[in-house]
PDB file of C-alpha atoms in Angstrom:
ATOM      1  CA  UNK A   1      97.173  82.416 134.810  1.00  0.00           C
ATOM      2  CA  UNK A   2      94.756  79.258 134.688  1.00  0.00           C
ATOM      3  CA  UNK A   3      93.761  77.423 137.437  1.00  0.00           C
ATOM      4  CA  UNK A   4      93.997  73.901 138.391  1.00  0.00           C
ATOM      5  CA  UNK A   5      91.592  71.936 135.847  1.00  0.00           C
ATOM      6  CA  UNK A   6      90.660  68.279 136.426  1.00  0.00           C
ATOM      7  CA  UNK A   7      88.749  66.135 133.837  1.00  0.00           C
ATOM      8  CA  UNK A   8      86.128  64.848 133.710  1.00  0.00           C
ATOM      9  CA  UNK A   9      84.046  66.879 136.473  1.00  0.00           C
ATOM     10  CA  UNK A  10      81.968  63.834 137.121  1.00  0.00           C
ATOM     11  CA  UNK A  11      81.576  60.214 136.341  1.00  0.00           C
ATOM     12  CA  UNK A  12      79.325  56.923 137.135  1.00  0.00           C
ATOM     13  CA  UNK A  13      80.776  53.621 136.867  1.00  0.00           C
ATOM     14  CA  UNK A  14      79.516  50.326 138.033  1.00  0.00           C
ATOM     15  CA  UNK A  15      81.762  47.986 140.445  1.00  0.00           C
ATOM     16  CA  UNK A  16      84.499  46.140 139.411  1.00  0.00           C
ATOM     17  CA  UNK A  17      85.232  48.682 136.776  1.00  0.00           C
ATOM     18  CA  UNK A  18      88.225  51.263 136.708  1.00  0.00           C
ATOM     19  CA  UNK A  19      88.657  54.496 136.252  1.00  0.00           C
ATOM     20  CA  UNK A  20      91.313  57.390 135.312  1.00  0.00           C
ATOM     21  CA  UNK A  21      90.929  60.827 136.353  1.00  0.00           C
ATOM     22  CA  UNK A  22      93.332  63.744 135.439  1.00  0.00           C
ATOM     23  CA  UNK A  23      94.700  66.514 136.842  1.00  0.00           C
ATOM     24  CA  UNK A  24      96.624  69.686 135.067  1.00  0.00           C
ATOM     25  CA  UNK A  25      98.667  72.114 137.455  1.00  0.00           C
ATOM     26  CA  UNK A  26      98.992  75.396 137.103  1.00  0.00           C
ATOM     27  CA  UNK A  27     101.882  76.544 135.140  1.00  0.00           C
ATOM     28  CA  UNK A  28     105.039  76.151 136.280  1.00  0.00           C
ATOM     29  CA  UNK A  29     103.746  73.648 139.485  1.00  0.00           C
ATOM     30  CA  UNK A  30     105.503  70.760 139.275  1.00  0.00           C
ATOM     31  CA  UNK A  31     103.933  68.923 142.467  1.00  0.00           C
ATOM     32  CA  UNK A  32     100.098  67.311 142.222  1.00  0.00           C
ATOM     33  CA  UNK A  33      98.613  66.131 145.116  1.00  0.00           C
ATOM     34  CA  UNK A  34      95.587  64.183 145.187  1.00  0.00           C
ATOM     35  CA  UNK A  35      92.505  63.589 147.886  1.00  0.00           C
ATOM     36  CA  UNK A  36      89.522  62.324 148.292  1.00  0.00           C
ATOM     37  CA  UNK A  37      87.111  63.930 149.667  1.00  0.00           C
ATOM     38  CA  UNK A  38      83.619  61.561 151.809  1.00  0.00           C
ATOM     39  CA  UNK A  39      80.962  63.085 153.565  1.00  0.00           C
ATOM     40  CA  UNK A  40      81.898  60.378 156.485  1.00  0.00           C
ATOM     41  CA  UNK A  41      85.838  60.208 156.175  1.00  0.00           C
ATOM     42  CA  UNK A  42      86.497  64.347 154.955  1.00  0.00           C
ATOM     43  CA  UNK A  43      89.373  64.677 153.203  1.00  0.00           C
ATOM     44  CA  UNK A  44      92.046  61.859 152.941  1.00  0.00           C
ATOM     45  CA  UNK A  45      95.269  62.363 150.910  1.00  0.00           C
ATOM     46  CA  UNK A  46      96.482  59.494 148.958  1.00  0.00           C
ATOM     47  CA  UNK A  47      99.565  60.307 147.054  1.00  0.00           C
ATOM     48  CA  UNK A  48     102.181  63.370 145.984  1.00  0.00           C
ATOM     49  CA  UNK A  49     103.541  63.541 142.637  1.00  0.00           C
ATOM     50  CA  UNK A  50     106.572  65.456 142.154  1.00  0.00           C
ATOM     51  CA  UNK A  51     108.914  64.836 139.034  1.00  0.00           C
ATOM     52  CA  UNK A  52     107.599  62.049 137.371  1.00  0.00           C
ATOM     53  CA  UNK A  53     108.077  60.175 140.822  1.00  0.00           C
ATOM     54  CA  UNK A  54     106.000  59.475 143.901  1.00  0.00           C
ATOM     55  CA  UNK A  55     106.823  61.521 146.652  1.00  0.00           C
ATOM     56  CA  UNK A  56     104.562  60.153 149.562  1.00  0.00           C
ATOM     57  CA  UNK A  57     101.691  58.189 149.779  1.00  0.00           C
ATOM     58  CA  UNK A  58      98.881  58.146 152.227  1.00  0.00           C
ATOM     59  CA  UNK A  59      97.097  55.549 153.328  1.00  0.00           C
ATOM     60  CA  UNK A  60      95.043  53.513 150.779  1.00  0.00           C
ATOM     61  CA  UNK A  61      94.559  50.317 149.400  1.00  0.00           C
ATOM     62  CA  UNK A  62      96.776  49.439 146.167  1.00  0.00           C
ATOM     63  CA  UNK A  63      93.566  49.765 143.943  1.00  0.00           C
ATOM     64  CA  UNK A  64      94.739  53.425 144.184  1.00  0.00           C
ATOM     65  CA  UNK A  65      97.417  54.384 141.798  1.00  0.00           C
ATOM     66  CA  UNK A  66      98.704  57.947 139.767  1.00  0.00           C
ATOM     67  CA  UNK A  67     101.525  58.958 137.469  1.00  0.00           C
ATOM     68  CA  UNK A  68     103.209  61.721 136.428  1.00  0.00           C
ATOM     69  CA  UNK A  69     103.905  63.220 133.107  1.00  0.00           C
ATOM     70  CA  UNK A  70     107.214  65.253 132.168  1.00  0.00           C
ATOM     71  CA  UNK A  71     104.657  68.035 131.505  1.00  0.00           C
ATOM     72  CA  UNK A  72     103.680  67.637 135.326  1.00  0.00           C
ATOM     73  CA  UNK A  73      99.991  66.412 133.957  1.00  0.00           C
ATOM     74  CA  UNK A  74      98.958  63.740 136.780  1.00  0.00           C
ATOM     75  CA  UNK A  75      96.597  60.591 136.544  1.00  0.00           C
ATOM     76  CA  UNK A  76      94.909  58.590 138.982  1.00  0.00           C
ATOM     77  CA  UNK A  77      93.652  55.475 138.662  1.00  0.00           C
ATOM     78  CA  UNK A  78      90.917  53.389 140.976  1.00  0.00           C
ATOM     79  CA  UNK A  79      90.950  49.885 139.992  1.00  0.00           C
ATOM     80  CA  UNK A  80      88.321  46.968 140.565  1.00  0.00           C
ATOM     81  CA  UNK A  81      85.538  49.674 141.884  1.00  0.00           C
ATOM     82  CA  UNK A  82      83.689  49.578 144.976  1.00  0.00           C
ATOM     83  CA  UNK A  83      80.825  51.610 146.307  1.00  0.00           C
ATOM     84  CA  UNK A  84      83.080  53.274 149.280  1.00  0.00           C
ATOM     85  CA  UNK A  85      85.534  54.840 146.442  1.00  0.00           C
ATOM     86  CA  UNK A  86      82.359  57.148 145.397  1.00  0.00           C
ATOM     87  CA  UNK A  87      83.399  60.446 146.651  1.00  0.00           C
ATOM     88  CA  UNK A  88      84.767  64.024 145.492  1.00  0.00           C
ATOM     89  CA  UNK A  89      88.232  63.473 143.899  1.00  0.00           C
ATOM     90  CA  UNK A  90      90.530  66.613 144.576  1.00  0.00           C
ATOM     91  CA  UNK A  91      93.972  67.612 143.336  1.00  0.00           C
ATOM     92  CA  UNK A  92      96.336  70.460 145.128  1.00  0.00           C
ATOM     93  CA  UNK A  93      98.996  71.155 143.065  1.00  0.00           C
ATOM     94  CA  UNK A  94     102.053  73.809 144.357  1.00  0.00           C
ATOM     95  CA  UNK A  95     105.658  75.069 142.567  1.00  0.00           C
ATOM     96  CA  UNK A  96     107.304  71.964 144.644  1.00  0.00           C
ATOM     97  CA  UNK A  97     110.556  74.160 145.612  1.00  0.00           C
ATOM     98  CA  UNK A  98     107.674  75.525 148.261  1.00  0.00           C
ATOM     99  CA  UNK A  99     104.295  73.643 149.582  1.00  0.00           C
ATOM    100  CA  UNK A 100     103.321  76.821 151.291  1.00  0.00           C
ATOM    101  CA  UNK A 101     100.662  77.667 148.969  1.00  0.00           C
ATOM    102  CA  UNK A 102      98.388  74.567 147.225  1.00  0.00           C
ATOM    103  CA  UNK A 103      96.059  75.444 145.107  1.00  0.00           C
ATOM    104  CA  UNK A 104      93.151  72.778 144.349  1.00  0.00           C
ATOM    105  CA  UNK A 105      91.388  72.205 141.355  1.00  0.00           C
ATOM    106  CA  UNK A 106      87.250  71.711 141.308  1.00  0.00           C
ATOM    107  CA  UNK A 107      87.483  68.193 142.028  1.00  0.00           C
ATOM    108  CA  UNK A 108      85.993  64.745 140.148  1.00  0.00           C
ATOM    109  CA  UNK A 109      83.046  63.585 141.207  1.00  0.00           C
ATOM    110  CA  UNK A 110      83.157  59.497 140.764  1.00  0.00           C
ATOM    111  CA  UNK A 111      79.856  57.852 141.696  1.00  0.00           C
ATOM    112  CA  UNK A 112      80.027  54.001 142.108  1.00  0.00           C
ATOM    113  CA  UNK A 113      76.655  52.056 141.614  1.00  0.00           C
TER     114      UNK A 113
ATOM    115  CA  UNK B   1      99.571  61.475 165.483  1.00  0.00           C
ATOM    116  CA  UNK B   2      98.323  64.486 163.376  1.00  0.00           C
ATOM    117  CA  UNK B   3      95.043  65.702 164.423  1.00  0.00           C
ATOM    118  CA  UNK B   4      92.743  68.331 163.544  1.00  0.00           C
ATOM    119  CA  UNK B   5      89.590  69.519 165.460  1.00  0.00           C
ATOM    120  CA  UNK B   6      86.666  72.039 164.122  1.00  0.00           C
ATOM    121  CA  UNK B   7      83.094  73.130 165.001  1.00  0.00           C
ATOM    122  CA  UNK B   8      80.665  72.057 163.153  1.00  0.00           C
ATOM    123  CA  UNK B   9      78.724  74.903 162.312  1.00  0.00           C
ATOM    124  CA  UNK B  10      78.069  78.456 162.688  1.00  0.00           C
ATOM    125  CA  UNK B  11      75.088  80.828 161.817  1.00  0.00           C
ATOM    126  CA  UNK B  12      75.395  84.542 161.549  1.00  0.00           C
ATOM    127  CA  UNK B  13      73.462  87.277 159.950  1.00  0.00           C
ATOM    128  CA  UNK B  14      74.777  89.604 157.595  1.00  0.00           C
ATOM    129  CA  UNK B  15      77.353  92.291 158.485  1.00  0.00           C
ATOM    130  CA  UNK B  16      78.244  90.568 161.673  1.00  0.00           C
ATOM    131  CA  UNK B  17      81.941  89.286 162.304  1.00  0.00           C
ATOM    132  CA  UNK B  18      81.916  85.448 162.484  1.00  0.00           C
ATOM    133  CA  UNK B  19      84.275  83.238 164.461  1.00  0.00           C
ATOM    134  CA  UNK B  20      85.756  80.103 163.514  1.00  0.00           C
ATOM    135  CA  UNK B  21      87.609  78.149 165.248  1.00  0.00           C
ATOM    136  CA  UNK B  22      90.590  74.662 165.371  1.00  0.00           C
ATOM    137  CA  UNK B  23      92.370  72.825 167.347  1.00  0.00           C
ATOM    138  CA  UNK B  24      95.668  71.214 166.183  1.00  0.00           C
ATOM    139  CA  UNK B  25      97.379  68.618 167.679  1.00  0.00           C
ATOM    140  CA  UNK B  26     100.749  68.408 165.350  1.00  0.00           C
ATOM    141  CA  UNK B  27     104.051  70.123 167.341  1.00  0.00           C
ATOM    142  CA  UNK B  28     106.624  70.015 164.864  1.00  0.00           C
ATOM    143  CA  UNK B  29     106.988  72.943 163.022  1.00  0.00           C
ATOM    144  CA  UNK B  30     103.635  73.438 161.047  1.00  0.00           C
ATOM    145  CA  UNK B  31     102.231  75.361 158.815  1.00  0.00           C
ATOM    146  CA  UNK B  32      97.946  76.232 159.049  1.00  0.00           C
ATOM    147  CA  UNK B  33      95.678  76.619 156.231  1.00  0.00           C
ATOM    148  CA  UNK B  34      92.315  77.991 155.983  1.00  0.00           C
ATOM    149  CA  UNK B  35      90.215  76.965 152.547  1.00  0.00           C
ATOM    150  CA  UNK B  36      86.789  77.669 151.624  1.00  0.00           C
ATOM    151  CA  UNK B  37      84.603  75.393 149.895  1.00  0.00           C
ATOM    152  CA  UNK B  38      81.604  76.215 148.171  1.00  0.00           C
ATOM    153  CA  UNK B  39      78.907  73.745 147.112  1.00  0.00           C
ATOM    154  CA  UNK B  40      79.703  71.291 144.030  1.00  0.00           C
ATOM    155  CA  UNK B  41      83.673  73.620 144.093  1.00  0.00           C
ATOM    156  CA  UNK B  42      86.868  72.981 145.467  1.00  0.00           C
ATOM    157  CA  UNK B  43      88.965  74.534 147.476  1.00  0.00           C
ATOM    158  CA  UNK B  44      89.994  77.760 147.772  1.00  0.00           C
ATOM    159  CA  UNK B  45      92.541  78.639 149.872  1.00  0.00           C
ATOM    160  CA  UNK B  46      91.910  81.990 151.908  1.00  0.00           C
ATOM    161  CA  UNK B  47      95.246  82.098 154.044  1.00  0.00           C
ATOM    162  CA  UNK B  48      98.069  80.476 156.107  1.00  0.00           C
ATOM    163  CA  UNK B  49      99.919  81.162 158.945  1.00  0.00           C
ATOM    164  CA  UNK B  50     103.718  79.011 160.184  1.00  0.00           C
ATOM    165  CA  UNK B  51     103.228  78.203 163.752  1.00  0.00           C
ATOM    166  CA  UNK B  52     106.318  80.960 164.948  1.00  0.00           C
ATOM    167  CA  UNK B  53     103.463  84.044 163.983  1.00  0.00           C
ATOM    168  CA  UNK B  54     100.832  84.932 166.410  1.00  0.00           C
ATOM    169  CA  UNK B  55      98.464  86.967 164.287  1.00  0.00           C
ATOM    170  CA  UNK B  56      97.868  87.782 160.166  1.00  0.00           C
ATOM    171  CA  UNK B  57      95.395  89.807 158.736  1.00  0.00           C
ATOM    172  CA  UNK B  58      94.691  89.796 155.230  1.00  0.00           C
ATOM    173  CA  UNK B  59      91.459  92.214 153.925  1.00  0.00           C
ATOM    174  CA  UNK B  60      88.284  91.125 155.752  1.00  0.00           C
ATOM    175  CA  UNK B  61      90.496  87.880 157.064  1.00  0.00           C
ATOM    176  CA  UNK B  62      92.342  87.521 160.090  1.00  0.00           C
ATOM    177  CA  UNK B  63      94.107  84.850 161.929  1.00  0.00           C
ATOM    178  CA  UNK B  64      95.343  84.304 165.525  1.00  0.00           C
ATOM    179  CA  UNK B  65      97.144  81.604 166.661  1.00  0.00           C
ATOM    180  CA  UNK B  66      97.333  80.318 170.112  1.00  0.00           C
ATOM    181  CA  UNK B  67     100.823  78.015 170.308  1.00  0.00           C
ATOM    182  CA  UNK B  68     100.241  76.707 173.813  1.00  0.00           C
ATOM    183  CA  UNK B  69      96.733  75.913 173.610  1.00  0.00           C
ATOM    184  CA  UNK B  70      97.401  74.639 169.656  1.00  0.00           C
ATOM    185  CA  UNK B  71      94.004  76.875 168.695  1.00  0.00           C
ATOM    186  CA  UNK B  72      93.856  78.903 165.446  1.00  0.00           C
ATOM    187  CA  UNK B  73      90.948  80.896 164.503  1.00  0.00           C
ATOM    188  CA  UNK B  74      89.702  82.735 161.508  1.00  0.00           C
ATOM    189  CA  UNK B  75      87.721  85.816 162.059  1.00  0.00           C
ATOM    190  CA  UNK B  76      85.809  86.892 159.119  1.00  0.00           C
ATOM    191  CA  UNK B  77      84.627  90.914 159.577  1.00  0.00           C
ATOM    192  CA  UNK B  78      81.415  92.277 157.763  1.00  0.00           C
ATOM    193  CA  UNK B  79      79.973  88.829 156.990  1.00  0.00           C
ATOM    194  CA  UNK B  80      78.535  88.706 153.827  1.00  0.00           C
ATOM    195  CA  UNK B  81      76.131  86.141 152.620  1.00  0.00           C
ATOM    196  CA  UNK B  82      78.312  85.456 149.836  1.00  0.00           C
ATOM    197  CA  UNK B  83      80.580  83.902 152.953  1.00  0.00           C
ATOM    198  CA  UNK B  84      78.289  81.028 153.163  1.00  0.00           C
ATOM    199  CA  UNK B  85      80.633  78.148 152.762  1.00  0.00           C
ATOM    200  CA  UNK B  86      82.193  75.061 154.558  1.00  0.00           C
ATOM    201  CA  UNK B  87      85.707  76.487 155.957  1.00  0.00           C
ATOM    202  CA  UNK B  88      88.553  74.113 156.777  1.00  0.00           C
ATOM    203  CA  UNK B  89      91.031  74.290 159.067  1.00  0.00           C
ATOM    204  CA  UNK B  90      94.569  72.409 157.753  1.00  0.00           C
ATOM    205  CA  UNK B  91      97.772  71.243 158.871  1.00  0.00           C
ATOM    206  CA  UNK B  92     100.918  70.766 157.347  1.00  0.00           C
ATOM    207  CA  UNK B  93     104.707  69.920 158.872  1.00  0.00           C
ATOM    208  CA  UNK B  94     106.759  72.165 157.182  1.00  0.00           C
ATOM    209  CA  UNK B  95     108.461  69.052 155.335  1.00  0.00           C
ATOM    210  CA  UNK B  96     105.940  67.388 153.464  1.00  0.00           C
ATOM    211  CA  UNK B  97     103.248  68.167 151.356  1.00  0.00           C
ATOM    212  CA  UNK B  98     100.142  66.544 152.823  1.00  0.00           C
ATOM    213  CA  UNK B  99      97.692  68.581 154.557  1.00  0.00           C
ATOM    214  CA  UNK B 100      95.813  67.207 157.382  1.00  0.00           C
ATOM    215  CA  UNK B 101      92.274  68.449 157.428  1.00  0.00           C
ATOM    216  CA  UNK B 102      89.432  69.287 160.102  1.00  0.00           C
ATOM    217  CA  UNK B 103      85.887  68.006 159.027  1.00  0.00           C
ATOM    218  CA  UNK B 104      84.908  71.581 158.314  1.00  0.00           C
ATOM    219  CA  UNK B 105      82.641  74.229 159.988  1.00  0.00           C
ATOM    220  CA  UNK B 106      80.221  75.335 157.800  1.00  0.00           C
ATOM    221  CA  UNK B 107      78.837  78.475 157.958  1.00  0.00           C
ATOM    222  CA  UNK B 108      75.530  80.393 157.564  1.00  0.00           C
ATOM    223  CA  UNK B 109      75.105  83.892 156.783  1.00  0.00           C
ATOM    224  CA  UNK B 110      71.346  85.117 157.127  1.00  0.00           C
ATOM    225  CA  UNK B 111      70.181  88.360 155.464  1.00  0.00           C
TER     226      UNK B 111
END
């Protein structure tokens, strides 16, 4: 069974500009989970995708945004850049029914200059 | 509020058992997560434990839980170096997704 993949693995962008990262679960998961990951702020989650629908949201600015696809393929977005959004981007994704067991993928690494 | 508390880091040699150890604040009924991270990889997760069980042992991996002092511990027996990692301690309430992470003990193994 594949893992959780996430593309691209890493990325530079200057500020101001946006960016999409992906995220495909393993098969079958229907819930994606995303973090982000700082060496002063560890690991923060911002939002739950479950369905096509948001399913909770932590607690960061609206520059931060994701979707779901009916194939449970997730996107998130970081608009209008800043230097403090370069950091390790992670998704967990689990079968939904159960979030015992989350499985993360190897992360994006966004760098902000 | 959700709160979760680990050492910094630990330094073992090879073959020894290491010791890691959180502190959780959350008392609703939780779930606790131990991942591994390994440099420029994500997590892995190692094992979990619901707040009701005292004690699970899985391979080289065990975990006891302390539900009045809210301390969980991983014990890792026959450290390898291959162990060297950052380890994370995580909560979750058994209703929601979102895991609530430590800041991660990272962990030397020396030959």
């Amino acid at each position: 069974k594949a893992g959780v993949t996430q593309t691209p693995r890493y990325l530079i962008k200057t500020r101001g500009q946006q960016v999409t990262l992906s995220c495909s679960p393993i098969s079958g998961h229907r819930s994606v989970s995303w973090y982000q990951q700082t060496p002063g702020q560890g690991l923060q989650f911002l939002f739950e995708y479950f369905s096509e629908t948001q399913r909770n949201k932590g607690n960061f600015p609206g520059r931060f945004s994701g979707r779901q696809f009916s194939n449970s393929r997730s996107e998130m977005n970081v608009s209008t850049l800043e230097l403090g959004d370069s950091a390790l981007y992670l998704c967990a994704t689990s079968s939904g029914d159960s979030y015992n067991e989350q499985f993360f993928g190897p992360g994006t690494r966004l760098t902000v200059l | 509020g959700e709160d979760v508390e680990q050492s910094l880091f630990l330094s073992v040699r090879e073959g020894d058992s290491s010791v890691i150890n959180c502190t959780y604040t959350d008392s609703s009924s939780t779930y606790l997560y131990w991942y591994k991270q390994e440099p420029g990889a994500g997590l892995q997760l190692l094992t979990y434990i619901f707040s009701n069980m005292d004690m699970k042992q899985d391979q080289r991996l065990t975990v006891l839980l302390n539900k009045k002092d809210k301390h969980l511990s991983l014990r890792i027996a026959d450290t390898q170096t291959g162990d060297s990692a950052i380890y994370f301690c995580a909560e979750r309430d058994s209703g929601y997704s979102t895991l609530t992470f430590g800041k991660g003990t990272m962990l030397l193994v020396s030959p």
